[in-house]
């Protein structure tokens, strides 16, 4: 299946994601589920997950959701994270997970890409800790263009 191929490609080509132990658990049509283990090396001075590790988890989830939304085209595209915003809600205790989604009409985004050769759009991500507490809300704006 195309989603499994995308998941494997991402896991094979993102060494920083591997370093943090992040796993892409699921990719769908504009959605993703990604997880990161509890590991003292990923903690901050409070003993909770470090903000940078949480951001990397969320950015990975956004990329997986973006790629899932464009699964049939992604191999011919050049995706770039253009901008991001993170709002930390609570400290994250233990293992964390992130759920990404492309809000809006993916068919319309694909039509814009076809017409203009490029498209920009947001991907929203929620990050939860081991207890299910919402730890962060993230938006990553992606820019896709045809490979040169």
CSV table of N, CA and C in Angstrom, one decimal:
chain,number,residue,atom,x,y,z
A,1,UNK,N,0.8,-1.2,0.0
A,1,UNK,CA,0.0,0.0,0.0
A,1,UNK,C,0.9,1.2,0.0
A,2,UNK,N,0.4,2.3,-0.6
A,2,UNK,CA,1.2,3.5,-0.8
A,2,UNK,C,1.5,4.2,0.6
A,3,UNK,N,0.6,4.1,1.6
A,3,UNK,CA,0.8,4.7,2.9
A,3,UNK,C,2.0,4.0,3.6
A,4,UNK,N,2.1,2.7,3.5
A,4,UNK,CA,3.2,2.0,4.1
A,4,UNK,C,4.5,2.3,3.4
A,5,UNK,N,4.5,2.5,2.1
A,5,UNK,CA,5.7,2.9,1.4
A,5,UNK,C,6.2,4.3,1.9
A,6,UNK,N,5.2,5.2,2.0
A,6,UNK,CA,5.6,6.6,2.5
A,6,UNK,C,6.1,6.5,3.9
A,7,UNK,N,5.5,5.8,4.7
A,7,UNK,CA,5.9,5.6,6.1
A,7,UNK,C,7.3,5.1,6.2
A,8,UNK,N,7.6,4.0,5.4
A,8,UNK,CA,9.0,3.5,5.4
A,8,UNK,C,10.0,4.5,4.8
A,9,UNK,N,9.6,5.2,3.8
A,9,UNK,CA,10.5,6.2,3.2
A,9,UNK,C,10.9,7.3,4.2
A,10,UNK,N,9.8,7.8,4.9
A,10,UNK,CA,10.1,8.8,5.9
A,10,UNK,C,11.0,8.2,7.1
A,11,UNK,N,10.7,7.0,7.5
A,11,UNK,CA,11.5,6.5,8.6
A,11,UNK,C,13.0,6.2,8.2
A,12,UNK,N,13.2,5.9,6.9
A,12,UNK,CA,14.5,5.6,6.4
A,12,UNK,C,15.3,6.9,6.1
A,13,UNK,N,14.7,8.0,5.9
A,13,UNK,CA,15.4,9.2,5.5
A,13,UNK,C,15.4,10.3,6.5
A,14,UNK,N,14.9,10.1,7.7
A,14,UNK,CA,14.9,11.2,8.7
A,14,UNK,C,15.7,10.7,9.9
A,15,UNK,N,17.0,10.9,9.9
A,15,UNK,CA,17.9,10.4,11.0
A,15,UNK,C,17.6,11.1,12.3
A,16,UNK,N,17.2,12.3,12.3
A,16,UNK,CA,16.9,13.0,13.6
A,16,UNK,C,15.7,12.4,14.3
A,17,UNK,N,14.7,12.1,13.5
A,17,UNK,CA,13.5,11.4,13.9
A,17,UNK,C,13.9,10.0,14.5
A,18,UNK,N,14.7,9.3,13.9
A,18,UNK,CA,15.2,8.0,14.4
A,18,UNK,C,15.9,8.2,15.7
A,19,UNK,N,16.8,9.2,15.8
A,19,UNK,CA,17.5,9.5,17.0
A,19,UNK,C,16.6,9.7,18.2
A,20,UNK,N,15.5,10.3,18.0
A,20,UNK,CA,14.6,10.6,19.1
A,20,UNK,C,13.6,9.4,19.4
A,21,UNK,N,13.7,8.4,18.6
A,21,UNK,CA,12.9,7.2,18.8
A,21,UNK,C,11.5,7.4,18.3
A,22,UNK,N,11.2,8.3,17.5
A,22,UNK,CA,9.9,8.6,17.0
A,22,UNK,C,9.5,7.5,16.0
A,23,UNK,N,8.2,7.1,16.1
A,23,UNK,CA,7.7,6.1,15.2
A,23,UNK,C,6.5,6.7,14.5
A,24,UNK,N,6.4,6.5,13.2
A,24,UNK,CA,5.2,6.8,12.4
A,24,UNK,C,4.3,5.6,12.5
A,25,UNK,N,3.2,5.7,13.2
A,25,UNK,CA,2.4,4.5,13.5
A,25,UNK,C,1.3,4.3,12.4
A,26,UNK,N,0.9,5.4,11.8
A,26,UNK,CA,-0.2,5.3,10.9
A,26,UNK,C,-0.2,6.6,10.0
A,27,UNK,N,-0.5,6.3,8.7
A,27,UNK,CA,-0.7,7.4,7.7
A,27,UNK,C,-2.0,7.1,7.0
A,28,UNK,N,-2.8,8.2,6.8
A,28,UNK,CA,-4.0,8.0,6.0
A,28,UNK,C,-4.1,9.2,5.0
A,29,UNK,N,-5.3,9.3,4.5
A,29,UNK,CA,-5.5,10.4,3.5
A,29,UNK,C,-5.6,11.8,4.2
A,30,UNK,N,-4.4,12.3,4.4
A,30,UNK,CA,-4.4,13.6,5.1
A,30,UNK,C,-4.4,13.5,6.6
A,31,UNK,N,-4.0,12.3,7.1
A,31,UNK,CA,-4.0,12.1,8.6
A,31,UNK,C,-2.7,11.3,9.0
A,32,UNK,N,-2.4,11.4,10.2
A,32,UNK,CA,-1.3,10.6,10.7
A,32,UNK,C,-1.4,10.4,12.2
A,33,UNK,N,-0.7,9.4,12.7
A,33,UNK,CA,-0.5,9.1,14.1
A,33,UNK,C,0.9,8.7,14.3
A,34,UNK,N,1.6,9.4,15.2
A,34,UNK,CA,3.0,9.3,15.4
A,34,UNK,C,3.3,9.2,16.9
A,35,UNK,N,4.3,8.5,17.3
A,35,UNK,CA,4.6,8.3,18.8
A,35,UNK,C,6.0,8.5,19.1
A,36,UNK,N,6.3,8.8,20.4
A,36,UNK,CA,7.7,9.0,20.8
A,36,UNK,C,7.7,8.3,22.2
A,37,UNK,N,8.7,7.5,22.5
A,37,UNK,CA,8.8,6.8,23.8
A,37,UNK,C,9.2,7.7,24.9
A,38,UNK,N,8.9,7.3,26.1
A,38,UNK,CA,9.4,7.9,27.3
A,38,UNK,C,10.9,7.6,27.4
A,39,UNK,N,11.7,8.5,27.5
A,39,UNK,CA,13.2,8.3,27.6
A,39,UNK,C,13.8,9.5,28.3
A,40,UNK,N,14.5,9.2,29.4
A,40,UNK,CA,15.1,10.3,30.2
A,40,UNK,C,16.0,11.3,29.4
A,41,UNK,N,16.6,10.8,28.3
A,41,UNK,CA,17.4,11.6,27.4
A,41,UNK,C,16.6,12.7,26.6
A,42,UNK,N,15.2,12.5,26.6
A,42,UNK,CA,14.4,13.4,25.9
A,42,UNK,C,13.7,14.4,26.9
A,43,UNK,N,14.1,14.3,28.2
A,43,UNK,CA,13.5,15.2,29.2
A,43,UNK,C,14.2,16.5,29.3
A,44,UNK,N,13.4,17.4,29.9
A,44,UNK,CA,13.9,18.8,30.3
A,44,UNK,C,14.3,18.8,31.8
A,45,UNK,N,14.6,20.0,32.3
A,45,UNK,CA,15.0,20.1,33.7
A,45,UNK,C,13.8,19.8,34.7
A,46,UNK,N,12.6,19.7,34.2
A,46,UNK,CA,11.5,19.3,35.1
A,46,UNK,C,11.2,17.8,35.1
A,47,UNK,N,11.9,17.1,34.2
A,47,UNK,CA,11.7,15.6,34.1
A,47,UNK,C,10.6,15.3,33.2
A,48,UNK,N,10.1,16.2,32.4
A,48,UNK,CA,9.0,16.0,31.5
A,48,UNK,C,9.6,16.1,30.1
A,49,UNK,N,8.9,15.7,29.0
A,49,UNK,CA,9.4,15.8,27.7
A,49,UNK,C,9.8,17.2,27.3
A,50,UNK,N,11.0,17.3,26.7
A,50,UNK,CA,11.6,18.5,26.3
A,50,UNK,C,10.8,19.2,25.2
A,51,UNK,N,10.6,20.5,25.2
A,51,UNK,CA,9.9,21.2,24.2
A,51,UNK,C,10.4,20.9,22.7
A,52,UNK,N,11.7,20.8,22.6
A,52,UNK,CA,12.2,20.5,21.2
A,52,UNK,C,11.8,19.1,20.8
A,53,UNK,N,11.8,18.2,21.7
A,53,UNK,CA,11.4,16.8,21.3
A,53,UNK,C,9.9,16.8,20.9
A,54,UNK,N,9.1,17.5,21.7
A,54,UNK,CA,7.7,17.6,21.4
A,54,UNK,C,7.4,18.2,20.0
A,55,UNK,N,8.2,19.3,19.7
A,55,UNK,CA,8.1,19.9,18.4
A,55,UNK,C,8.4,19.0,17.3
A,56,UNK,N,9.5,18.3,17.5
A,56,UNK,CA,10.0,17.3,16.4
A,56,UNK,C,8.9,16.2,16.2
A,57,UNK,N,8.3,15.8,17.3
A,57,UNK,CA,7.2,14.8,17.1
A,57,UNK,C,6.1,15.4,16.3
A,58,UNK,N,5.7,16.6,16.6
A,58,UNK,CA,4.6,17.3,15.9
A,58,UNK,C,4.9,17.6,14.5
A,59,UNK,N,6.1,18.0,14.2
A,59,UNK,CA,6.5,18.3,12.8
A,59,UNK,C,6.5,17.0,12.0
A,60,UNK,N,6.9,15.9,12.6
A,60,UNK,CA,6.9,14.6,11.9
A,60,UNK,C,5.5,14.2,11.6
A,61,UNK,N,4.6,14.4,12.6
A,61,UNK,CA,3.2,14.1,12.3
A,61,UNK,C,2.6,14.9,11.2
A,62,UNK,N,3.0,16.2,11.2
A,62,UNK,CA,2.5,17.1,10.1
A,62,UNK,C,3.0,16.6,8.7
A,63,UNK,N,4.2,16.3,8.7
A,63,UNK,CA,4.8,15.8,7.4
A,63,UNK,C,4.1,14.5,6.9
A,64,UNK,N,3.9,13.6,7.9
A,64,UNK,CA,3.2,12.3,7.5
A,64,UNK,C,1.8,12.6,7.0
A,65,UNK,N,1.1,13.5,7.7
A,65,UNK,CA,-0.3,13.8,7.3
A,65,UNK,C,-0.3,14.5,5.9
A,66,UNK,N,0.6,15.4,5.7
A,66,UNK,CA,0.8,16.1,4.4
A,66,UNK,C,1.1,15.0,3.3
A,67,UNK,N,2.0,14.1,3.6
A,67,UNK,CA,2.4,13.1,2.6
A,67,UNK,C,1.2,12.2,2.3
A,68,UNK,N,0.5,11.8,3.3
A,68,UNK,CA,-0.7,11.0,3.2
A,68,UNK,C,-1.8,11.6,2.3
A,69,UNK,N,-1.9,12.9,2.5
A,69,UNK,CA,-2.9,13.6,1.7
A,69,UNK,C,-2.6,13.7,0.2
A,70,UNK,N,-1.3,13.6,-0.1
A,70,UNK,CA,-0.8,13.7,-1.5
A,70,UNK,C,-0.1,12.4,-1.9
A,71,UNK,N,-0.5,11.3,-1.3
A,71,UNK,CA,0.1,10.0,-1.5
A,71,UNK,C,0.4,9.7,-3.0
A,72,UNK,N,-0.6,9.9,-3.8
A,72,UNK,CA,-0.5,9.6,-5.2
A,72,UNK,C,0.4,10.4,-6.0
A,73,UNK,N,0.8,11.6,-5.4
A,73,UNK,CA,1.7,12.5,-6.1
A,73,UNK,C,3.0,12.8,-5.4
A,74,UNK,N,3.1,12.4,-4.2
A,74,UNK,CA,4.2,12.8,-3.3
A,74,UNK,C,5.6,12.5,-3.9
A,75,UNK,N,5.8,11.4,-4.6
A,75,UNK,CA,7.1,11.1,-5.1
A,75,UNK,C,7.6,12.1,-6.2
A,76,UNK,N,6.7,12.9,-6.8
A,76,UNK,CA,7.1,13.9,-7.8
A,76,UNK,C,7.0,15.3,-7.2
A,77,UNK,N,6.9,15.4,-5.9
A,77,UNK,CA,6.8,16.7,-5.3
A,77,UNK,C,8.0,17.0,-4.4
A,78,UNK,N,8.2,18.3,-4.1
A,78,UNK,CA,9.2,18.8,-3.2
A,78,UNK,C,8.5,19.5,-2.1
A,79,UNK,N,8.4,18.8,-1.0
A,79,UNK,CA,7.7,19.4,0.2
A,79,UNK,C,8.7,20.1,1.1
A,80,UNK,N,8.2,21.3,1.6
A,80,UNK,CA,9.1,22.1,2.5
A,80,UNK,C,8.2,22.7,3.6
A,81,UNK,N,8.6,22.5,4.8
A,81,UNK,CA,7.9,23.1,5.9
A,81,UNK,C,8.2,24.6,5.9
A,82,UNK,N,7.2,25.4,5.7
A,82,UNK,CA,7.5,26.9,5.5
A,82,UNK,C,7.4,27.7,6.8
A,83,UNK,N,6.5,27.3,7.6
A,83,UNK,CA,6.4,28.1,8.9
A,83,UNK,C,5.7,27.1,9.9
A,84,UNK,N,5.9,27.4,11.2
A,84,UNK,CA,5.2,26.6,12.2
A,84,UNK,C,4.9,27.4,13.4
A,85,UNK,N,3.9,27.0,14.1
A,85,UNK,CA,3.5,27.6,15.4
A,85,UNK,C,3.2,26.5,16.4
A,86,UNK,N,3.6,26.7,17.6
A,86,UNK,CA,3.3,25.7,18.6
A,86,UNK,C,2.8,26.4,19.9
A,87,UNK,N,1.8,25.9,20.4
A,87,UNK,CA,1.2,26.4,21.7
A,87,UNK,C,1.2,25.3,22.7
A,88,UNK,N,2.1,25.4,23.6
A,88,UNK,CA,2.2,24.4,24.7
A,88,UNK,C,1.1,24.6,25.7
A,89,UNK,N,0.4,23.5,26.0
A,89,UNK,CA,-0.8,23.5,26.8
A,89,UNK,C,-0.5,23.1,28.3
A,90,UNK,N,0.2,21.9,28.4
A,90,UNK,CA,0.6,21.3,29.7
A,90,UNK,C,1.9,20.6,29.5
A,91,UNK,N,2.6,20.3,30.6
A,91,UNK,CA,3.8,19.5,30.5
A,91,UNK,C,3.4,18.1,30.0
A,92,UNK,N,4.3,17.5,29.3
A,92,UNK,CA,4.0,16.1,28.8
A,92,UNK,C,4.8,15.1,29.6
A,93,UNK,N,4.1,14.2,30.2
A,93,UNK,CA,4.7,13.2,31.1
A,93,UNK,C,4.7,11.9,30.4
A,94,UNK,N,5.9,11.3,30.3
A,94,UNK,CA,6.0,9.9,29.8
A,94,UNK,C,6.0,9.9,28.2
A,95,UNK,N,5.6,8.8,27.7
A,95,UNK,CA,5.5,8.7,26.2
A,95,UNK,C,4.5,9.7,25.7
A,96,UNK,N,4.8,10.1,24.4
A,96,UNK,CA,3.9,11.1,23.8
A,96,UNK,C,3.4,10.5,22.4
A,97,UNK,N,2.3,11.1,22.0
A,97,UNK,CA,1.8,10.8,20.7
A,97,UNK,C,1.3,12.0,20.0
A,98,UNK,N,1.3,12.1,18.7
A,98,UNK,CA,0.7,13.2,18.0
A,98,UNK,C,-0.2,12.7,16.9
A,99,UNK,N,-1.2,13.5,16.7
A,99,UNK,CA,-2.2,13.2,15.6
A,99,UNK,C,-2.2,14.4,14.7
A,100,UNK,N,-1.9,14.2,13.4
A,100,UNK,CA,-1.9,15.2,12.4
A,100,UNK,C,-3.1,15.1,11.4
A,101,UNK,N,-3.5,16.3,10.9
A,101,UNK,CA,-4.6,16.3,9.9
A,101,UNK,C,-4.5,17.5,9.0
A,102,UNK,N,-4.8,17.3,7.8
A,102,UNK,CA,-4.9,18.4,6.8
A,102,UNK,C,-6.3,18.8,6.9
A,103,UNK,N,-6.5,20.1,7.4
A,103,UNK,CA,-7.9,20.5,7.5
A,103,UNK,C,-8.3,21.1,6.1
A,104,UNK,N,-9.5,20.8,5.7
A,104,UNK,CA,-10.0,21.3,4.4
A,104,UNK,C,-10.0,20.2,3.3
A,105,UNK,N,-10.2,20.7,2.1
A,105,UNK,CA,-10.5,19.9,1.0
A,105,UNK,C,-9.2,19.5,0.2
A,106,UNK,N,-8.7,18.3,0.4
A,106,UNK,CA,-7.5,17.9,-0.3
A,106,UNK,C,-7.6,17.9,-1.8
A,107,UNK,N,-8.8,17.6,-2.3
A,107,UNK,CA,-9.0,17.6,-3.8
A,107,UNK,C,-8.8,19.0,-4.3
A,108,UNK,N,-9.3,20.0,-3.6
A,108,UNK,CA,-9.1,21.4,-4.0
A,108,UNK,C,-7.6,21.8,-3.9
A,109,UNK,N,-6.9,21.3,-2.9
A,109,UNK,CA,-5.5,21.6,-2.9
A,109,UNK,C,-4.7,20.9,-4.0
A,110,UNK,N,-5.1,19.7,-4.4
A,110,UNK,CA,-4.5,19.0,-5.5
A,110,UNK,C,-4.8,19.8,-6.8
A,111,UNK,N,-6.0,20.3,-6.9
A,111,UNK,CA,-6.4,21.1,-8.2
A,111,UNK,C,-5.5,22.3,-8.3
A,112,UNK,N,-5.3,23.0,-7.1
A,112,UNK,CA,-4.5,24.2,-7.1
A,112,UNK,C,-3.0,23.8,-7.5
A,113,UNK,N,-2.6,22.7,-7.0
A,113,UNK,CA,-1.2,22.2,-7.3
A,113,UNK,C,-1.1,22.0,-8.8
A,114,UNK,N,-2.1,21.3,-9.4
A,114,UNK,CA,-2.1,21.0,-10.8
A,114,UNK,C,-2.1,22.3,-11.6
A,115,UNK,N,-2.9,23.2,-11.2
A,115,UNK,CA,-3.1,24.5,-12.0
A,115,UNK,C,-1.8,25.4,-11.9
A,116,UNK,N,-1.2,25.5,-10.7
A,116,UNK,CA,-0.2,26.4,-10.4
A,116,UNK,C,1.2,25.8,-10.3
A,117,UNK,N,1.3,24.5,-10.2
A,117,UNK,CA,2.6,23.8,-10.0
A,117,UNK,C,3.1,24.0,-8.6
A,118,UNK,N,2.3,24.5,-7.7
A,118,UNK,CA,2.7,24.7,-6.3
A,118,UNK,C,1.4,25.0,-5.5
A,119,UNK,N,1.5,24.7,-4.2
A,119,UNK,CA,0.4,24.9,-3.3
A,119,UNK,C,0.9,25.1,-1.8
A,120,UNK,N,0.3,25.9,-1.0
A,120,UNK,CA,0.7,26.0,0.4
A,120,UNK,C,-0.6,25.8,1.2
A,121,UNK,N,-0.4,25.2,2.4
A,121,UNK,CA,-1.6,24.9,3.2
A,121,UNK,C,-1.1,24.5,4.6
A,122,UNK,N,-2.0,24.6,5.6
A,122,UNK,CA,-1.6,24.2,7.0
A,122,UNK,C,-1.9,22.8,7.3
A,123,UNK,N,-1.1,22.2,8.2
A,123,UNK,CA,-1.5,20.9,8.8
A,123,UNK,C,-1.5,21.1,10.3
A,124,UNK,N,-2.6,20.7,10.9
A,124,UNK,CA,-2.8,20.8,12.4
A,124,UNK,C,-2.4,19.5,13.1
A,125,UNK,N,-1.8,19.7,14.3
A,125,UNK,CA,-1.4,18.6,15.0
A,125,UNK,C,-1.7,18.8,16.5
A,126,UNK,N,-2.2,17.7,17.1
A,126,UNK,CA,-2.4,17.7,18.6
A,126,UNK,C,-1.4,16.7,19.2
A,127,UNK,N,-0.7,17.1,20.3
A,127,UNK,CA,0.2,16.3,20.9
A,127,UNK,C,-0.3,15.9,22.3
A,128,UNK,N,-0.3,14.6,22.6
A,128,UNK,CA,-0.8,14.1,23.9
A,128,UNK,C,0.3,13.4,24.7
A,129,UNK,N,0.2,13.4,26.0
A,129,UNK,CA,1.2,12.6,26.8
A,129,UNK,C,0.6,11.3,27.1
A,130,UNK,N,1.3,10.5,27.9
A,130,UNK,CA,0.9,9.1,28.2
A,130,UNK,C,-0.4,9.0,28.9
A,131,UNK,N,-0.8,10.1,29.6
A,131,UNK,CA,-2.1,10.1,30.3
A,131,UNK,C,-3.2,10.6,29.5
A,132,UNK,N,-2.9,11.0,28.2
A,132,UNK,CA,-4.0,11.5,27.3
A,132,UNK,C,-4.2,13.0,27.4
A,133,UNK,N,-3.3,13.7,28.2
A,133,UNK,CA,-3.4,15.1,28.4
A,133,UNK,C,-2.9,15.9,27.1
A,134,UNK,N,-3.7,16.8,26.7
A,134,UNK,CA,-3.3,17.6,25.5
A,134,UNK,C,-2.1,18.5,26.0
A,135,UNK,N,-0.9,18.2,25.4
A,135,UNK,CA,0.3,18.9,25.8
A,135,UNK,C,0.7,20.1,24.9
A,136,UNK,N,0.3,20.0,23.6
A,136,UNK,CA,0.6,21.1,22.6
A,136,UNK,C,-0.4,21.0,21.4
A,137,UNK,N,-0.6,22.2,20.9
A,137,UNK,CA,-1.3,22.3,19.6
A,137,UNK,C,-0.3,23.0,18.6
A,138,UNK,N,-0.2,22.4,17.5
A,138,UNK,CA,0.8,22.8,16.5
A,138,UNK,C,0.2,23.0,15.1
A,139,UNK,N,0.7,24.0,14.4
A,139,UNK,CA,0.3,24.2,13.0
A,139,UNK,C,1.6,24.3,12.2
A,140,UNK,N,1.7,23.5,11.2
A,140,UNK,CA,2.9,23.6,10.3
A,140,UNK,C,2.3,23.9,8.9
A,141,UNK,N,2.8,25.0,8.3
A,141,UNK,CA,2.4,25.4,7.0
A,141,UNK,C,3.4,24.7,6.0
A,142,UNK,N,2.8,23.9,5.1
A,142,UNK,CA,3.6,23.2,4.1
A,142,UNK,C,3.5,23.9,2.8
A,143,UNK,N,4.6,23.9,2.0
A,143,UNK,CA,4.7,24.4,0.7
A,143,UNK,C,5.1,23.2,-0.2
A,144,UNK,N,4.3,22.9,-1.2
A,144,UNK,CA,4.6,21.8,-2.1
A,144,UNK,C,4.7,22.3,-3.5
A,145,UNK,N,5.8,21.9,-4.2
A,145,UNK,CA,6.0,22.3,-5.6
A,145,UNK,C,6.5,21.0,-6.3
A,146,UNK,N,6.3,21.1,-7.6
A,146,UNK,CA,6.8,20.0,-8.5
A,146,UNK,C,8.3,19.9,-8.4
A,147,UNK,N,8.9,18.7,-8.4
A,147,UNK,CA,10.3,18.5,-8.4
A,147,UNK,C,10.9,19.2,-9.6
A,148,UNK,N,12.1,19.8,-9.4
A,148,UNK,CA,12.7,20.5,-10.6
A,148,UNK,C,13.7,19.5,-11.2
